[in-house]
Amino acid sequence: MNPTEFYKNLADDIRLKSILLIAQEGELCVCELMAALAESSQPKISRHLAVLKSSGLLLTRKQKQWVFYSINPDVATWAQQVISLTLKENINFITPHLQALHLMGARPERIANCCE
Amino acid sequence: MNPTEFYKNLADDIRLKSILLIAQEGELCVCELMAALAESSQPKISRHLAVLKSSGLLLTRKQKQWVFYSINPDVATWAQQVISLTLKENINFITPHLQALHLMGARPERIANCCE
DNA sequence: TTGCTTTATAATAAAATTATTATATAACTA
DNA sequence: TAGTTATATAATAATTTTATTATAAAGCAA
């Protein structure tokens, strides 16, 4: 992935916020991103995640009925550094979404963890 | 400028390459960018530079008949770090354009410098 | 002044991206 | 099995972005 393609992936509110939320939380499922990005519809979020996955930025892991997205560790180091720098220096950009996420009841991770 | 807006500015080949070339060279005029990005037309380059200027990423300095573009030092530190990291780790992305630039005869800087 | 070089802008067309709506699939639950 | 939840996808419409072409303006040079 060349730099322009990489930045095209970041050049959308839902995609960038999803990446930053996932970077912050380690991994998130679609329903958690829906809770975090409450103003966006499910197909909209799914489609943007599909874009990020197909360009190799995100990985998916299916567990029970949930699909968990995480940052692909094979992403070029510089690109991962760009993501973490952006997160670190713009935490306020996703603060309201992190709050919405933490207000969500019955987050799937907990359920998933407890049944493995 | 929020992170999404910033990345929208980088999400185009001409804009990203112009920024990286300017970051590498310190400052460049439109005709030098035309030489470097030989495949692109003058209005195309001018328009993309206007976008970058109006979002505050670039500054202009007019000298004689030339307009020199440089990175705005007031750009957020994290954004400047993103730019320099991208440049440092993707120098091959602009190498052919740097070569074209250095092949250009009678670069305006020299003329400008010699007549101040 | 006239002409040339450099750069910017405006109008329109073309292309790409994004949103919306509806529907499909898969997995769990009762 | 039937119903429910979670996610994906396809079709189309809407929007945004980009390219192209033509033209304008500004500054220099003869």
Coordinates of C-alpha atoms (C1' of nucleotides) in Angstrom, one line a residue:
Chain A
M1 CA 0.0 0.0 0.0
N2 CA 1.5 3.3 -1.0
P3 CA 1.2 6.4 1.1
T4 CA -1.6 7.9 -0.9
E5 CA -3.7 4.8 -0.6
F6 CA -3.0 4.6 3.1
Y7 CA -4.1 8.2 3.6
K8 CA -7.3 7.6 1.6
N9 CA -8.2 5.0 4.1
L10 CA -7.9 7.6 6.9
A11 CA -9.7 10.4 4.9
D12 CA -13.1 9.6 6.2
D13 CA -14.6 10.3 9.6
I14 CA -16.1 6.9 10.2
R15 CA -13.0 5.0 9.0
L16 CA -10.5 7.2 10.9
K17 CA -12.5 7.1 14.1
S18 CA -13.0 3.3 13.8
I19 CA -9.3 2.8 13.3
L20 CA -8.5 5.0 16.3
L21 CA -11.1 3.4 18.5
I22 CA -9.8 -0.1 17.6
A23 CA -6.2 1.1 18.2
Q24 CA -7.2 2.4 21.6
E25 CA -9.2 -0.7 22.6
G26 CA -7.3 -3.5 20.9
E27 CA -10.2 -5.0 19.2
L28 CA -13.9 -4.1 18.7
C29 CA -16.8 -5.7 17.1
V30 CA -19.3 -4.0 14.8
C31 CA -21.9 -3.6 17.4
E32 CA -19.5 -1.9 19.7
L33 CA -18.5 0.5 16.9
M34 CA -22.2 1.1 16.3
A35 CA -22.6 2.1 20.0
A36 CA -19.5 4.3 19.8
L37 CA -20.4 6.0 16.6
A38 CA -24.0 6.2 17.5
E39 CA -25.0 8.6 14.7
S40 CA -24.0 6.1 11.9
S41 CA -26.1 3.2 10.5
Q42 CA -25.0 -0.4 10.6
P43 CA -24.5 -0.9 6.8
K44 CA -22.5 2.3 6.7
I45 CA -20.1 1.1 9.4
S46 CA -19.9 -2.4 7.9
R47 CA -19.0 -1.0 4.6
H48 CA -16.3 1.3 5.8
L49 CA -14.8 -1.6 7.9
A50 CA -14.9 -3.8 4.7
V51 CA -12.9 -1.1 2.9
L52 CA -10.3 -1.0 5.7
K53 CA -10.1 -4.8 5.7
S54 CA -9.8 -5.1 2.0
S55 CA -6.9 -2.7 2.0
G56 CA -5.2 -4.7 4.6
L57 CA -5.4 -2.3 7.5
L58 CA -7.7 -4.3 9.6
L59 CA -8.0 -8.0 10.4
T60 CA -11.2 -9.8 11.5
R61 CA -11.7 -12.6 13.9
K62 CA -15.1 -14.3 14.1
Q63 CA -16.2 -15.5 17.5
K64 CA -19.8 -16.7 18.1
Q65 CA -22.1 -14.3 16.4
W66 CA -19.6 -11.4 16.6
V67 CA -16.9 -10.2 14.2
F68 CA -14.0 -8.5 15.9
Y69 CA -11.8 -6.1 14.1
S70 CA -8.2 -5.3 15.0
I71 CA -5.3 -3.5 13.5
N72 CA -3.4 -5.8 11.1
P73 CA 0.1 -6.2 12.7
D74 CA 1.6 -6.6 9.2
V75 CA 0.8 -3.0 8.4
A76 CA 4.0 -1.1 7.6
T77 CA 5.7 0.2 10.7
W78 CA 5.5 3.8 9.6
A79 CA 1.8 3.5 9.0
Q80 CA 1.3 2.0 12.5
Q81 CA 3.3 4.9 13.9
V82 CA 1.1 7.4 12.1
I83 CA -1.9 5.8 13.6
S84 CA -0.6 5.7 17.2
L85 CA 0.7 9.3 16.9
T86 CA -2.6 10.4 15.7
L87 CA -4.4 8.6 18.5
K88 CA -2.0 9.9 21.2
E89 CA -2.2 13.5 20.1
N90 CA -5.9 13.6 19.3
I91 CA -7.5 11.7 22.0
N92 CA -10.2 14.3 22.3
F93 CA -11.2 13.5 18.8
I94 CA -12.6 10.2 19.9
T95 CA -13.4 10.9 23.6
P96 CA -17.1 11.2 23.1
H97 CA -17.1 7.9 21.2
L98 CA -15.1 6.1 23.9
Q99 CA -17.6 7.4 26.4
A100 CA -20.5 6.1 24.4
L101 CA -18.7 2.8 24.1
H102 CA -18.1 2.5 27.8
L103 CA -21.8 3.3 28.5
M104 CA -22.8 0.4 26.3
G105 CA -24.3 -2.5 28.3
A106 CA -23.3 -6.1 27.9
R107 CA -20.3 -5.6 25.7
P108 CA -19.6 -8.8 23.7
E109 CA -16.0 -9.1 24.8
R110 CA -17.0 -9.8 28.4
I111 CA -19.5 -12.4 27.3
A112 CA -16.9 -13.9 24.9
N113 CA -14.2 -14.0 27.5
C114 CA -16.3 -15.6 30.1
C115 CA -17.3 -18.5 27.8
E116 CA -14.0 -19.6 26.3
Chain B
M1 CA -8.0 21.3 11.4
N2 CA -9.3 18.0 12.8
P3 CA -7.5 14.7 11.9
T4 CA -10.0 13.7 9.2
E5 CA -9.6 17.0 7.4
F6 CA -5.8 16.7 7.7
Y7 CA -5.8 13.3 6.1
K8 CA -8.2 14.4 3.3
N9 CA -5.5 16.8 2.4
L10 CA -3.0 13.9 2.1
A11 CA -5.4 11.6 0.3
D12 CA -4.4 12.6 -3.2
D13 CA -1.3 11.8 -5.2
I14 CA -0.6 15.3 -6.3
R15 CA -1.2 16.8 -3.0
L16 CA 0.7 14.3 -1.0
K17 CA 3.7 14.3 -3.4
S18 CA 3.7 18.1 -3.4
I19 CA 3.8 18.2 0.4
L20 CA 6.6 15.6 0.6
L21 CA 8.6 17.3 -2.1
I22 CA 8.2 20.7 -0.4
A23 CA 9.1 19.1 3.0
Q24 CA 12.2 17.6 1.5
E25 CA 13.3 20.7 -0.4
G26 CA 12.2 23.4 2.0
E27 CA 10.3 25.4 -0.5
L28 CA 9.3 25.0 -4.1
C29 CA 7.5 27.1 -6.7
V30 CA 4.8 26.0 -9.0
C31 CA 7.0 25.6 -12.0
E32 CA 9.4 23.4 -10.0
L33 CA 6.5 21.2 -8.9
M34 CA 5.4 21.1 -12.6
A35 CA 8.9 19.8 -13.5
A36 CA 8.9 17.3 -10.7
L37 CA 5.3 16.0 -11.3
A38 CA 5.8 16.1 -15.1
E39 CA 2.7 14.2 -15.8
S40 CA 0.4 16.8 -14.4
S41 CA -1.0 20.0 -15.9
Q42 CA -0.4 23.5 -14.4
P43 CA -4.0 24.2 -13.4
K44 CA -4.2 20.9 -11.8
I45 CA -1.2 21.5 -9.6
S46 CA -2.2 25.1 -8.9
R47 CA -5.6 24.0 -7.8
H48 CA -4.3 21.3 -5.4
L49 CA -1.8 23.8 -4.0
A50 CA -4.7 26.2 -3.4
V51 CA -6.5 23.5 -1.5
L52 CA -3.5 22.9 0.7
K53 CA -3.0 26.6 1.3
S54 CA -6.6 27.2 2.1
S55 CA -6.6 24.4 4.7
G56 CA -3.5 26.0 6.3
L57 CA -1.0 23.3 5.5
L58 CA 1.1 25.5 3.1
L59 CA 2.2 29.1 3.0
T60 CA 3.1 31.1 0.0
R61 CA 5.8 33.7 -0.6
K62 CA 5.8 35.7 -3.7
Q63 CA 9.1 36.7 -5.2
K64 CA 9.4 38.2 -8.6
Q65 CA 7.2 36.3 -10.9
W66 CA 7.3 33.1 -8.8
V67 CA 5.2 31.9 -6.0
F68 CA 7.1 29.7 -3.5
Y69 CA 5.2 27.2 -1.3
S70 CA 6.4 26.0 2.0
I71 CA 5.0 24.0 4.9
N72 CA 3.2 26.3 7.3
P73 CA 5.2 26.1 10.6
D74 CA 2.0 26.7 12.5
V75 CA 0.7 23.3 11.5
A76 CA 0.1 21.1 14.6
T77 CA 3.2 19.3 15.7
W78 CA 1.7 15.9 15.4
A79 CA 0.7 16.7 11.8
Q80 CA 4.2 17.9 11.0
Q81 CA 5.5 14.7 12.5
V82 CA 3.2 12.6 10.3
I83 CA 4.6 14.4 7.3
S84 CA 8.2 14.0 8.2
L85 CA 7.7 10.3 9.2
T86 CA 6.0 9.7 5.9
L87 CA 8.8 11.4 4.0
K88 CA 11.5 9.6 5.8
E89 CA 10.0 6.1 5.5
N90 CA 8.8 6.5 1.9
I91 CA 11.5 8.4 0.2
N92 CA 11.2 6.0 -2.8
F93 CA 7.7 7.3 -3.3
I94 CA 9.1 10.7 -4.5
T95 CA 12.5 9.7 -5.7
P96 CA 11.6 9.9 -9.4
H97 CA 10.1 13.3 -8.9
L98 CA 13.2 14.5 -7.0
Q99 CA 15.2 13.3 -9.9
A100 CA 13.0 15.2 -12.4
L101 CA 13.3 18.3 -10.3
H102 CA 17.1 18.1 -10.2
L103 CA 17.2 17.7 -13.9
M104 CA 15.3 20.9 -14.4
G105 CA 17.4 23.7 -15.9
A106 CA 17.5 27.2 -14.5
R107 CA 15.6 26.6 -11.2
P108 CA 14.1 29.8 -10.0
E109 CA 15.6 29.6 -6.5
R110 CA 19.1 30.1 -7.9
I111 CA 18.0 33.1 -9.9
A112 CA 16.1 34.4 -7.0
N113 CA 19.0 33.9 -4.6
C114 CA 21.5 35.5 -6.9
C115 CA 19.5 38.7 -7.3
E116 CA 18.5 39.5 -3.8
Chain C
dT1 C1' 3.5 49.4 -25.0
dT2 C1' 3.7 44.5 -26.6
dG3 C1' 4.8 40.1 -25.7
dC4 C1' 6.2 36.4 -22.7
dT5 C1' 6.3 33.7 -18.4
dT6 C1' 4.2 32.3 -14.2
dT7 C1' 0.4 31.4 -11.7
dA8 C1' -4.7 31.5 -10.5
dT9 C1' -9.4 30.9 -11.3
dA10 C1' -13.9 29.8 -13.3
dA11 C1' -17.1 26.7 -15.9
dT12 C1' -18.2 22.5 -17.0
dA13 C1' -17.7 17.6 -17.5
dA14 C1' -16.2 13.3 -15.7
dA15 C1' -15.2 10.2 -12.2
dA16 C1' -15.1 8.5 -7.7
dT17 C1' -16.9 8.2 -3.2
dT18 C1' -20.5 7.9 0.0
dA19 C1' -25.2 7.2 1.7
dT20 C1' -29.5 4.8 1.7
dT21 C1' -32.6 1.2 1.4
dA22 C1' -33.5 -3.4 1.1
dT23 C1' -32.2 -7.9 1.6
dA24 C1' -29.2 -11.9 2.7
dT25 C1' -26.6 -14.8 5.7
dA26 C1' -25.0 -16.8 9.8
dA27 C1' -25.2 -17.9 14.5
dC28 C1' -27.5 -18.0 18.5
dT29 C1' -31.9 -18.7 21.6
dA30 C1' -36.3 -20.2 22.9
Chain D
dT1 C1' -38.2 -25.1 14.1
dA2 C1' -39.2 -20.2 14.4
dG3 C1' -37.5 -16.0 16.0
dT4 C1' -33.8 -12.9 17.1
dT5 C1' -29.3 -10.7 16.9
dA6 C1' -25.2 -9.5 14.4
dT7 C1' -23.1 -8.6 10.2
dA8 C1' -22.5 -8.3 5.1
dT9 C1' -23.7 -7.1 0.6
dA10 C1' -26.1 -5.3 -3.5
dA11 C1' -28.6 -1.7 -6.1
dT12 C1' -29.3 2.7 -6.6
dA13 C1' -29.3 7.6 -5.6
dA14 C1' -26.8 11.5 -4.0
dT15 C1' -22.8 13.9 -3.1
dT16 C1' -18.2 15.1 -3.5
dT17 C1' -14.0 15.2 -5.7
dT18 C1' -11.2 15.7 -9.6
dA19 C1' -10.0 16.8 -14.4
dT20 C1' -10.2 19.6 -18.4
dT21 C1' -10.4 23.6 -21.0
dA22 C1' -10.4 28.2 -21.4
dT23 C1' -9.3 32.5 -19.7
dA24 C1' -7.4 36.0 -16.6
dA25 C1' -4.1 38.5 -13.9
dA26 C1' 0.5 39.8 -12.5
dG27 C1' 5.1 40.6 -13.3
dC28 C1' 8.9 40.9 -16.1
dA29 C1' 11.6 42.1 -20.5
dA30 C1' 12.2 43.9 -24.9

